mmCIF file of C-alpha atoms in Angstrom:
data_model
loop_
_atom_site.group_PDB
_atom_site.id
_atom_site.type_symbol
_atom_site.label_atom_id
_atom_site.label_comp_id
_atom_site.label_asym_id
_atom_site.label_seq_id
_atom_site.Cartn_x
_atom_site.Cartn_y
_atom_site.Cartn_z
ATOM 1 C CA UNK A 1 79.224 193.466 30.772
ATOM 2 C CA UNK A 2 79.456 191.312 27.678
ATOM 3 C CA UNK A 3 77.024 188.440 27.743
ATOM 4 C CA UNK A 4 76.731 185.595 25.354
ATOM 5 C CA UNK A 5 73.360 185.658 23.722
ATOM 6 C CA UNK A 6 70.970 183.182 25.344
ATOM 7 C CA UNK A 7 70.458 181.182 22.140
ATOM 8 C CA UNK A 8 74.169 180.619 21.620
ATOM 9 C CA UNK A 9 74.722 179.522 25.229
ATOM 10 C CA UNK A 10 71.909 177.033 25.149
ATOM 11 C CA UNK A 11 73.188 175.639 21.846
ATOM 12 C CA UNK A 12 76.634 175.205 23.352
ATOM 13 C CA UNK A 13 75.114 173.621 26.436
ATOM 14 C CA UNK A 14 73.098 171.183 24.345
ATOM 15 C CA UNK A 15 76.218 170.348 22.359
ATOM 16 C CA UNK A 16 78.294 169.695 25.492
ATOM 17 C CA UNK A 17 75.500 167.635 27.059
ATOM 18 C CA UNK A 18 75.083 165.634 23.874
ATOM 19 C CA UNK A 19 78.801 164.931 23.816
ATOM 20 C CA UNK A 20 78.790 163.808 27.458
ATOM 21 C CA UNK A 21 75.733 161.630 26.832
ATOM 22 C CA UNK A 22 77.350 160.150 23.730
ATOM 23 C CA UNK A 23 80.571 159.394 25.614
ATOM 24 C CA UNK A 24 78.616 157.861 28.488
ATOM 25 C CA UNK A 25 76.429 155.739 26.238
ATOM 26 C CA UNK A 26 79.380 154.582 24.161
ATOM 27 C CA UNK A 27 81.254 153.488 27.283
ATOM 28 C CA UNK A 28 78.169 151.820 28.718
ATOM 29 C CA UNK A 29 77.442 150.126 25.403
ATOM 30 C CA UNK A 30 81.064 149.025 25.113
ATOM 31 C CA UNK A 31 80.868 147.422 28.545
ATOM 32 C CA UNK A 32 77.517 145.878 27.762
ATOM 33 C CA UNK A 33 78.810 144.626 24.453
ATOM 34 C CA UNK A 34 81.813 142.671 25.789
ATOM 35 C CA UNK A 35 79.680 141.188 28.587
ATOM 36 C CA UNK A 36 77.156 139.998 25.998
ATOM 37 C CA UNK A 37 80.001 138.559 23.902
ATOM 38 C CA UNK A 38 81.448 136.914 26.980
ATOM 39 C CA UNK A 39 78.093 135.367 27.916
ATOM 40 C CA UNK A 40 77.529 134.116 24.378
ATOM 41 C CA UNK A 41 81.045 132.719 24.022
ATOM 42 C CA UNK A 42 81.127 130.913 27.338
ATOM 43 C CA UNK A 43 77.538 129.671 27.163
ATOM 44 C CA UNK A 44 78.527 126.514 25.302
ATOM 45 C CA UNK A 45 80.534 124.822 28.066
ATOM 46 C CA UNK A 46 77.618 122.555 28.958
ATOM 47 C CA UNK A 47 77.326 121.148 25.442
ATOM 48 C CA UNK A 48 80.954 121.538 24.339
ATOM 49 C CA UNK A 49 81.193 117.807 23.643
ATOM 50 C CA UNK A 50 78.490 118.072 20.969
ATOM 51 C CA UNK A 51 80.217 120.921 19.087
ATOM 52 C CA UNK A 52 82.140 120.330 15.886
ATOM 53 C CA UNK A 53 85.882 121.012 15.672
ATOM 54 C CA UNK A 54 85.200 124.136 13.633
ATOM 55 C CA UNK A 55 82.661 125.468 16.116
ATOM 56 C CA UNK A 56 85.158 124.898 18.923
ATOM 57 C CA UNK A 57 87.902 126.697 16.985
ATOM 58 C CA UNK A 58 85.605 129.709 16.455
ATOM 59 C CA UNK A 59 84.800 129.828 20.167
ATOM 60 C CA UNK A 60 88.492 129.616 21.091
ATOM 61 C CA UNK A 61 89.263 132.497 18.718
ATOM 62 C CA UNK A 62 86.433 134.537 20.287
ATOM 63 C CA UNK A 63 87.949 133.839 23.720
ATOM 64 C CA UNK A 64 91.272 135.241 22.506
ATOM 65 C CA UNK A 65 89.560 138.382 21.185
ATOM 66 C CA UNK A 66 87.694 138.831 24.471
ATOM 67 C CA UNK A 67 90.894 138.439 26.446
ATOM 68 C CA UNK A 68 92.388 141.573 24.900
ATOM 69 C CA UNK A 69 89.226 143.542 25.751
ATOM 70 C CA UNK A 70 88.999 142.238 29.319
ATOM 71 C CA UNK A 71 92.666 143.026 29.906
ATOM 72 C CA UNK A 72 91.767 146.697 29.448
ATOM 73 C CA UNK A 73 89.079 146.671 32.167
ATOM 74 C CA UNK A 74 89.595 147.855 35.721
ATOM 75 C CA UNK A 75 91.459 145.584 38.150
ATOM 76 C CA UNK A 76 88.603 143.655 39.808
ATOM 77 C CA UNK A 77 86.670 143.090 36.587
ATOM 78 C CA UNK A 78 89.893 141.947 34.966
ATOM 79 C CA UNK A 79 90.642 139.522 37.795
ATOM 80 C CA UNK A 80 87.174 137.944 37.775
ATOM 81 C CA UNK A 81 86.549 137.780 34.052
ATOM 82 C CA UNK A 82 90.026 136.709 32.955
ATOM 83 C CA UNK A 83 89.725 133.732 35.285
ATOM 84 C CA UNK A 84 86.233 132.909 34.014
ATOM 85 C CA UNK A 85 87.337 133.305 30.422
ATOM 86 C CA UNK A 86 90.404 131.158 30.955
ATOM 87 C CA UNK A 87 88.280 128.364 32.402
ATOM 88 C CA UNK A 88 85.878 128.332 29.495
ATOM 89 C CA UNK A 89 88.617 128.639 26.871
ATOM 90 C CA UNK A 90 90.609 125.831 28.496
ATOM 91 C CA UNK A 91 87.551 123.598 28.376
ATOM 92 C CA UNK A 92 87.024 124.271 24.653
ATOM 93 C CA UNK A 93 90.702 123.566 23.953
ATOM 94 C CA UNK A 94 90.487 120.394 26.045
ATOM 95 C CA UNK A 95 87.396 119.149 24.202
ATOM 96 C CA UNK A 96 88.937 120.027 20.831
ATOM 97 C CA UNK A 97 92.127 118.128 21.650
ATOM 98 C CA UNK A 98 90.081 115.243 22.985
ATOM 99 C CA UNK A 99 88.020 115.065 19.782
ATOM 100 C CA UNK A 100 91.063 115.392 17.540
ATOM 101 C CA UNK A 101 92.837 112.631 19.475
ATOM 102 C CA UNK A 102 89.871 110.276 19.220
ATOM 103 C CA UNK A 103 89.582 110.959 15.463
ATOM 104 C CA UNK A 104 93.240 110.036 14.983
ATOM 105 C CA UNK A 105 92.940 106.835 17.018
ATOM 106 C CA UNK A 106 92.197 103.916 14.668
ATOM 107 C CA UNK A 107 88.981 102.128 15.576
ATOM 108 C CA UNK B 1 128.971 109.104 81.768
ATOM 109 C CA UNK B 2 127.806 106.091 79.803
ATOM 110 C CA UNK B 3 124.260 106.639 81.108
ATOM 111 C CA UNK B 4 124.256 110.279 80.005
ATOM 112 C CA UNK B 5 125.473 109.318 76.528
ATOM 113 C CA UNK B 6 122.681 106.731 76.252
ATOM 114 C CA UNK B 7 120.017 109.266 77.291
ATOM 115 C CA UNK B 8 121.378 111.846 74.851
ATOM 116 C CA UNK B 9 121.465 109.285 72.044
ATOM 117 C CA UNK B 10 117.894 108.225 72.843
ATOM 118 C CA UNK B 11 116.723 111.853 72.813
ATOM 119 C CA UNK B 12 118.535 112.502 69.537
ATOM 120 C CA UNK B 13 116.942 109.471 67.850
ATOM 121 C CA UNK B 14 113.519 110.418 69.212
ATOM 122 C CA UNK B 15 113.848 113.985 67.939
ATOM 123 C CA UNK B 16 114.988 112.757 64.511
ATOM 124 C CA UNK B 17 112.020 110.406 64.195
ATOM 125 C CA UNK B 18 109.587 113.168 65.199
ATOM 126 C CA UNK B 19 111.209 115.561 62.734
ATOM 127 C CA UNK B 20 111.181 112.986 59.920
ATOM 128 C CA UNK B 21 107.569 111.975 60.488
ATOM 129 C CA UNK B 22 106.350 115.525 60.697
ATOM 130 C CA UNK B 23 103.577 116.626 62.989
ATOM 131 C CA UNK B 24 100.466 114.532 62.892
ATOM 132 C CA UNK B 25 97.485 116.401 61.557
ATOM 133 C CA UNK B 26 94.852 117.246 64.105
ATOM 134 C CA UNK B 27 91.520 115.646 63.328
ATOM 135 C CA UNK B 28 89.177 118.545 62.803
ATOM 136 C CA UNK B 29 85.832 118.726 64.560
ATOM 137 C CA UNK B 30 82.945 118.345 62.050
ATOM 138 C CA UNK B 31 82.032 122.048 62.064
ATOM 139 C CA UNK B 32 85.613 123.009 61.175
ATOM 140 C CA UNK B 33 86.047 120.519 58.328
ATOM 141 C CA UNK B 34 86.191 122.489 55.080
ATOM 142 C CA UNK B 35 86.968 125.805 56.783
ATOM 143 C CA UNK B 36 89.380 128.002 54.878
ATOM 144 C CA UNK B 37 91.414 130.792 56.421
ATOM 145 C CA UNK B 38 91.973 133.704 54.066
ATOM 146 C CA UNK B 39 94.649 136.133 55.091
ATOM 147 C CA UNK B 40 96.106 137.847 52.041
ATOM 148 C CA UNK B 41 95.512 141.367 53.237
ATOM 149 C CA UNK B 42 93.403 141.161 56.430
ATOM 150 C CA UNK B 43 96.145 141.340 59.032
ATOM 151 C CA UNK B 44 98.000 144.011 57.043
ATOM 152 C CA UNK B 45 94.853 146.105 57.409
ATOM 153 C CA UNK B 46 94.543 145.419 61.109
ATOM 154 C CA UNK B 47 91.716 142.915 60.768
ATOM 155 C CA UNK B 48 91.671 139.279 61.873
ATOM 156 C CA UNK B 49 91.868 136.760 58.965
ATOM 157 C CA UNK B 50 88.643 135.655 57.295
ATOM 158 C CA UNK B 51 87.424 132.189 58.210
ATOM 159 C CA UNK B 52 85.255 130.864 55.413
ATOM 160 C CA UNK B 53 83.004 127.923 56.220
ATOM 161 C CA UNK B 54 82.155 125.752 53.249
ATOM 162 C CA UNK B 55 79.296 123.974 55.071
ATOM 163 C CA UNK B 56 77.345 127.204 55.495
ATOM 164 C CA UNK B 57 77.574 128.007 51.795
ATOM 165 C CA UNK B 58 77.323 124.603 50.132
ATOM 166 C CA UNK B 59 73.888 123.965 51.593
ATOM 167 C CA UNK B 60 72.631 126.811 49.373
ATOM 168 C CA UNK B 61 74.982 126.965 46.378
ATOM 169 C CA UNK B 62 76.835 124.550 44.113
ATOM 170 C CA UNK B 63 80.642 124.536 44.043
ATOM 171 C CA UNK B 64 80.475 125.594 40.385
ATOM 172 C CA UNK B 65 78.524 128.752 41.101
ATOM 173 C CA UNK B 66 81.225 130.171 43.375
ATOM 174 C CA UNK B 67 84.333 128.661 41.799
ATOM 175 C CA UNK B 68 83.353 129.323 38.176
ATOM 176 C CA UNK B 69 80.738 132.072 37.969
ATOM 177 C CA UNK B 70 81.892 134.153 40.920
ATOM 178 C CA UNK B 71 85.553 133.400 40.233
ATOM 179 C CA UNK B 72 86.912 132.030 43.498
ATOM 180 C CA UNK B 73 90.100 129.969 43.165
ATOM 181 C CA UNK B 74 90.365 126.395 44.345
ATOM 182 C CA UNK B 75 92.955 126.914 47.050
ATOM 183 C CA UNK B 76 92.998 129.183 50.083
ATOM 184 C CA UNK B 77 94.364 132.625 49.324
ATOM 185 C CA UNK B 78 94.745 132.000 45.580
ATOM 186 C CA UNK B 79 92.127 134.581 44.617
ATOM 187 C CA UNK B 80 93.700 137.392 46.631
ATOM 188 C CA UNK B 81 90.358 138.972 47.462
ATOM 189 C CA UNK B 82 90.498 142.570 48.620
ATOM 190 C CA UNK B 83 87.846 144.487 50.526
ATOM 191 C CA UNK B 84 87.659 146.801 47.483
ATOM 192 C CA UNK B 85 86.646 143.845 45.281
ATOM 193 C CA UNK B 86 83.824 142.974 47.663
ATOM 194 C CA UNK B 87 82.674 146.589 47.887
ATOM 195 C CA UNK B 88 82.431 146.691 44.073
ATOM 196 C CA UNK B 89 80.125 143.674 44.172
ATOM 197 C CA UNK B 90 82.530 140.913 43.205
ATOM 198 C CA UNK B 91 83.657 137.771 45.051
ATOM 199 C CA UNK B 92 81.981 137.791 48.522
ATOM 200 C CA UNK B 93 80.250 141.035 47.554
ATOM 201 C CA UNK B 94 78.395 139.242 44.754
ATOM 202 C CA UNK B 95 75.872 138.094 47.367
ATOM 203 C CA UNK B 96 77.021 139.842 50.540
ATOM 204 C CA UNK B 97 75.874 143.277 49.474
ATOM 205 C CA UNK B 98 72.930 143.961 51.781
ATOM 206 C CA UNK B 99 70.541 143.807 48.796
ATOM 207 C CA UNK B 100 70.586 140.172 47.713
ATOM 208 C CA UNK B 101 67.968 138.213 49.563
ATOM 209 C CA UNK B 102 68.050 134.619 50.660
ATOM 210 C CA UNK B 103 64.937 133.019 52.167
ATOM 211 C CA UNK B 104 63.413 136.516 52.108
ATOM 212 C CA UNK B 105 66.237 137.840 54.312
ATOM 213 C CA UNK B 106 68.863 140.272 53.059
ATOM 214 C CA UNK B 107 72.333 138.765 52.940
ATOM 215 C CA UNK B 108 74.566 140.894 55.148
ATOM 216 C CA UNK B 109 76.865 143.422 53.504
ATOM 217 C CA UNK B 110 80.495 142.299 53.355
ATOM 218 C CA UNK B 111 83.052 145.107 53.445
ATOM 219 C CA UNK B 112 82.980 148.873 53.848
ATOM 220 C CA UNK B 113 85.522 151.658 53.420
ATOM 221 C CA UNK B 114 84.630 153.088 56.792
ATOM 222 C CA UNK B 115 82.929 151.410 59.689
ATOM 223 C CA UNK B 116 81.911 152.217 63.230
ATOM 224 C CA UNK B 117 82.779 150.187 66.316
ATOM 225 C CA UNK B 118 79.200 148.846 66.324
ATOM 226 C CA UNK B 119 79.473 147.787 62.689
ATOM 227 C CA UNK B 120 82.790 146.097 63.425
ATOM 228 C CA UNK B 121 81.291 144.135 66.297
ATOM 229 C CA UNK B 122 78.113 143.184 64.487
ATOM 230 C CA UNK B 123 79.218 142.831 60.860
ATOM 231 C CA UNK B 124 82.973 142.597 60.268
ATOM 232 C CA UNK B 125 83.499 139.833 62.831
ATOM 233 C CA UNK B 126 81.014 137.618 60.978
ATOM 234 C CA UNK B 127 83.835 136.865 58.528
ATOM 235 C CA UNK B 128 86.934 138.291 60.203
ATOM 236 C CA UNK B 129 86.736 135.903 63.115
ATOM 237 C CA UNK B 130 88.394 137.086 66.316
ATOM 238 C CA UNK B 131 87.759 133.862 68.195
ATOM 239 C CA UNK B 132 85.956 130.579 67.669
ATOM 240 C CA UNK B 133 82.250 131.035 68.068
ATOM 241 C CA UNK B 134 80.217 128.403 69.874
ATOM 242 C CA UNK B 135 77.179 129.807 68.086
ATOM 243 C CA UNK B 136 78.533 128.502 64.787
ATOM 244 C CA UNK B 137 79.124 125.102 66.334
ATOM 245 C CA UNK B 138 75.517 124.975 67.554
ATOM 246 C CA UNK B 139 74.274 126.111 64.140
ATOM 247 C CA UNK B 140 76.229 123.314 62.482
ATOM 248 C CA UNK B 141 74.824 120.548 64.678
ATOM 249 C CA UNK B 142 71.302 121.926 64.322
ATOM 250 C CA UNK B 143 71.700 121.955 60.535
ATOM 251 C CA UNK B 144 73.344 118.528 60.360
ATOM 252 C CA UNK B 145 70.909 116.660 62.570
ATOM 253 C CA UNK B 146 68.357 115.970 59.832
ATOM 254 C CA UNK B 147 70.815 115.235 57.029
ATOM 255 C CA UNK B 148 72.176 111.820 55.982
ATOM 256 C CA UNK B 149 75.161 110.828 58.038
ATOM 257 C CA UNK B 150 78.665 109.934 56.963
ATOM 258 C CA UNK B 151 81.595 108.492 58.884
ATOM 259 C CA UNK B 152 84.272 111.030 57.972
ATOM 260 C CA UNK B 153 84.681 114.704 57.121
ATOM 261 C CA UNK B 154 81.972 116.822 58.614
ATOM 262 C CA UNK B 155 79.720 113.818 59.094
ATOM 263 C CA UNK B 156 77.213 114.865 56.425
ATOM 264 C CA UNK B 157 76.629 112.850 53.260
ATOM 265 C CA UNK B 158 76.190 115.853 50.969
ATOM 266 C CA UNK B 159 75.712 113.802 47.837
ATOM 267 C CA UNK B 160 72.811 111.904 49.400
ATOM 268 C CA UNK B 161 71.386 115.085 50.913
ATOM 269 C CA UNK B 162 71.263 116.633 47.435
ATOM 270 C CA UNK B 163 69.929 113.562 45.623
ATOM 271 C CA UNK B 164 67.183 113.143 48.240
ATOM 272 C CA UNK B 165 66.216 116.796 47.873
ATOM 273 C CA UNK B 166 67.056 117.680 51.469
ATOM 274 C CA UNK B 167 69.229 120.481 50.180
ATOM 275 C CA UNK B 168 68.708 122.260 46.864
ATOM 276 C CA UNK B 169 71.924 124.071 45.982
ATOM 277 C CA UNK B 170 71.413 126.936 43.530
ATOM 278 C CA UNK B 171 73.539 126.840 40.370
ATOM 279 C CA UNK B 172 72.493 130.123 38.734
ATOM 280 C CA UNK B 173 72.740 133.675 39.966
ATOM 281 C CA UNK B 174 70.946 136.346 38.008
ATOM 282 C CA UNK B 175 73.294 138.916 36.536
ATOM 283 C CA UNK B 176 76.303 136.735 37.255
ATOM 284 C CA UNK B 177 75.730 133.300 35.731
ATOM 285 C CA UNK B 178 75.388 132.651 32.022
ATOM 286 C CA UNK B 179 72.224 131.006 30.763
ATOM 287 C CA UNK B 180 73.371 127.695 29.368
ATOM 288 C CA UNK B 181 71.849 124.660 27.748
ATOM 289 C CA UNK B 182 71.121 121.725 30.015
ATOM 290 C CA UNK B 183 74.273 119.762 30.710
ATOM 291 C CA UNK B 184 74.578 116.494 28.814
ATOM 292 C CA UNK B 185 76.021 114.157 31.384
ATOM 293 C CA UNK B 186 78.847 111.866 30.373
ATOM 294 C CA UNK B 187 78.482 108.214 31.386
ATOM 295 C CA UNK B 188 80.029 106.721 34.516
ATOM 296 C CA UNK B 189 83.189 104.674 34.099
ATOM 297 C CA UNK B 190 85.360 102.272 36.057
ATOM 298 C CA UNK B 191 88.975 102.904 37.020
ATOM 299 C CA UNK B 192 91.109 99.908 37.790
ATOM 300 C CA UNK B 193 92.803 99.842 41.170
ATOM 301 C CA UNK B 194 96.522 99.129 41.382
ATOM 302 C CA UNK B 195 96.161 97.118 44.564
ATOM 303 C CA UNK B 196 95.033 93.560 44.077
ATOM 304 C CA UNK B 197 91.754 92.810 45.790
ATOM 305 C CA UNK B 198 90.798 96.479 46.050
ATOM 306 C CA UNK B 199 87.469 97.044 44.259
ATOM 307 C CA UNK B 200 87.550 99.216 41.142
ATOM 308 C CA UNK B 201 86.533 102.861 41.369
ATOM 309 C CA UNK B 202 83.239 103.757 39.745
ATOM 310 C CA UNK B 203 83.567 107.371 38.783
ATOM 311 C CA UNK B 204 80.198 109.051 38.428
ATOM 312 C CA UNK B 205 80.090 112.089 36.176
ATOM 313 C CA UNK B 206 76.468 112.567 37.218
ATOM 314 C CA UNK B 207 77.290 112.927 40.909
ATOM 315 C CA UNK B 208 80.119 115.347 40.171
ATOM 316 C CA UNK B 209 78.504 117.538 37.519
ATOM 317 C CA UNK B 210 75.574 118.367 39.823
ATOM 318 C CA UNK B 211 78.038 120.298 41.959
ATOM 319 C CA UNK B 212 80.848 121.159 39.562
ATOM 320 C CA UNK B 213 79.733 121.397 35.950
ATOM 321 C CA UNK B 214 82.548 120.654 33.459
ATOM 322 C CA UNK B 215 85.076 123.467 33.536
ATOM 323 C CA UNK B 216 85.789 123.283 37.242
ATOM 324 C CA UNK B 217 87.519 119.911 36.761
ATOM 325 C CA UNK B 218 88.555 119.930 33.094
ATOM 326 C CA UNK B 219 91.283 120.548 32.227
ATOM 327 C CA UNK B 220 92.635 122.301 35.311
ATOM 328 C CA UNK B 221 92.383 119.308 37.640
ATOM 329 C CA UNK B 222 91.990 116.423 35.217
ATOM 330 C CA UNK B 223 93.918 117.214 32.068
ATOM 331 C CA UNK B 224 94.140 113.709 30.621
ATOM 332 C CA UNK B 225 92.217 113.397 27.394
ATOM 333 C CA UNK B 226 92.084 109.655 27.010
ATOM 334 C CA UNK B 227 90.391 107.736 29.802
ATOM 335 C CA UNK B 228 92.943 105.851 31.895
ATOM 336 C CA UNK B 229 95.911 107.579 30.218
ATOM 337 C CA UNK B 230 96.778 109.619 33.301
ATOM 338 C CA UNK B 231 97.853 107.328 36.114
ATOM 339 C CA UNK B 232 96.931 108.611 39.531
ATOM 340 C CA UNK B 233 98.476 107.288 42.708
ATOM 341 C CA UNK B 234 96.917 107.510 46.136
ATOM 342 C CA UNK B 235 100.067 109.350 47.262
ATOM 343 C CA UNK B 236 99.378 112.102 44.706
ATOM 344 C CA UNK B 237 95.742 112.205 45.756
ATOM 345 C CA UNK B 238 96.695 112.593 49.411
ATOM 346 C CA UNK B 239 99.130 115.333 48.374
ATOM 347 C CA UNK B 240 96.119 117.287 47.145
ATOM 348 C CA UNK B 241 96.298 116.551 43.431
ATOM 349 C CA UNK B 242 93.475 115.290 41.209
ATOM 350 C CA UNK B 243 90.596 114.064 43.446
ATOM 351 C CA UNK B 244 92.540 115.482 46.386
ATOM 352 C CA UNK B 245 91.880 119.053 45.226
ATOM 353 C CA UNK B 246 88.413 118.733 46.804
ATOM 354 C CA UNK B 247 88.367 115.429 48.687
ATOM 355 C CA UNK B 248 89.998 115.694 52.140
ATOM 356 C CA UNK B 249 89.622 119.452 52.099
ATOM 357 C CA UNK B 250 85.914 120.071 51.544
ATOM 358 C CA UNK B 251 84.370 116.939 50.030
ATOM 359 C CA UNK B 252 84.477 113.651 51.951
ATOM 360 C CA UNK B 253 88.015 112.473 52.852
ATOM 361 C CA UNK B 254 89.828 109.931 50.723
ATOM 362 C CA UNK B 255 90.370 107.745 53.769
ATOM 363 C CA UNK B 256 86.734 106.680 53.289
ATOM 364 C CA UNK B 257 87.838 104.029 50.740
ATOM 365 C CA UNK B 258 84.401 102.508 50.150
ATOM 366 C CA UNK B 259 82.935 105.740 48.863
ATOM 367 C CA UNK B 260 85.014 105.481 45.648
ATOM 368 C CA UNK B 261 86.111 101.855 45.417
ATOM 369 C CA UNK B 262 82.559 100.688 44.955
ATOM 370 C CA UNK B 263 82.609 98.104 42.170
ATOM 371 C CA UNK B 264 81.731 94.677 43.500
ATOM 372 C CA UNK B 265 84.662 92.234 43.361
ATOM 373 C CA UNK B 266 83.875 89.371 40.969
#
C-alpha cells in the first residue's frame, strides 16, 4: 500500500487548517469590521445638531457605503441593520437640510 | 302597504346612517390599551397570533431601545418578524433568549424550531395568546396601583412615573445599542392652536427624548424642518399621523386635551 510520508501529510494538514482558519478569521473580521463602522457612523445621532455640514456629509456618505455592505448580509441581519441605518442616515440628512435652510434664511 | 313602506324606509335610513358613521370603537380596558396583535406568519404556522403588551415592556425599556436599536417598526405587523429571526437573537430574541437576565431572572426564551406539548403550554402561549388571561389583568392592576394616575389610556401617567423615578426604563442594551454622547436636549416650544380660546400646545423635547431619542421622530414622523412650517390638524392626528403615531395607540390618548394644550391663556 502506498502511503504518503508522515511529514508531507502533516504539512498538507497544517496548510489546509491554516487556510480554513484564515477564511474564518477574515469572515469574522469582516463582520466585526462593518459592525464597528456601523456603530461609529450612527453614534453621532445624539449630537447631530452640533455637527458641521461637512461632518454630516461625511457621515451620510459612510451610511451609503455601509448600506452596500449590509445588503450582502443574511436576511435577518439585513432587515435589522438596514432599518437602523436608514433611521440614522435620515436623521443626518434631516439635520443637514435643517442647517442649510436656516443658513439661507436671512436673519 | 303604506305602513310597510314607512318601516322599510326607516330601516333603510337607519342602516345608511350606521354604515356612514362606521362602527364605534370599543373603549379598551386599561390592561389592553397599547396591546398590539402581530399575525404576519403565526396563523400560517398553526399558532395563535402574538399579543404584545406595551405596558409590560415600557416599565423596563424606553421606546427608543426597541424601535431604534432592536429595529421594531412603529405599526403592528410592519416588521414582519419571523420565528427564525427570534431564534437568531434578533427582535424579540434580543432579550427573550433564555440567557438575558432581568432582575436576576432569566428572560424566557422566545421561539424554537421544535417544541414539546409542555413547552407549548408553558412557553409559546406566553406570546401566542390562545385566550385572554386574567392573570395578566391582575398583574396590570398590581403594577399600576402605586403609579401616578391618569384619566385616559391605561390610567397610568408614564411621564410622571419616569420623572419621579418610580420606573427607570433602560435605554442601552449591551451588544445591541451604540455608545453615544449624552443627548443635548432641544428647548421646548409653543405651537399655536387653530381654535380660538384653546390654549397653545407646549411641546417638550425633554419629555419626549427621554423615551424616544431623536431618530424615532425625525424625520420619519415629523419631517418639517422649520418650526411651524408643517400644519397639523387634529383630524390628521386622530387618523394616526404625527403625534397620533404614538398617542391614542400606546401613549396617552389625544382626547386628553389638557395634556398638550397646556399654555395658560393670557
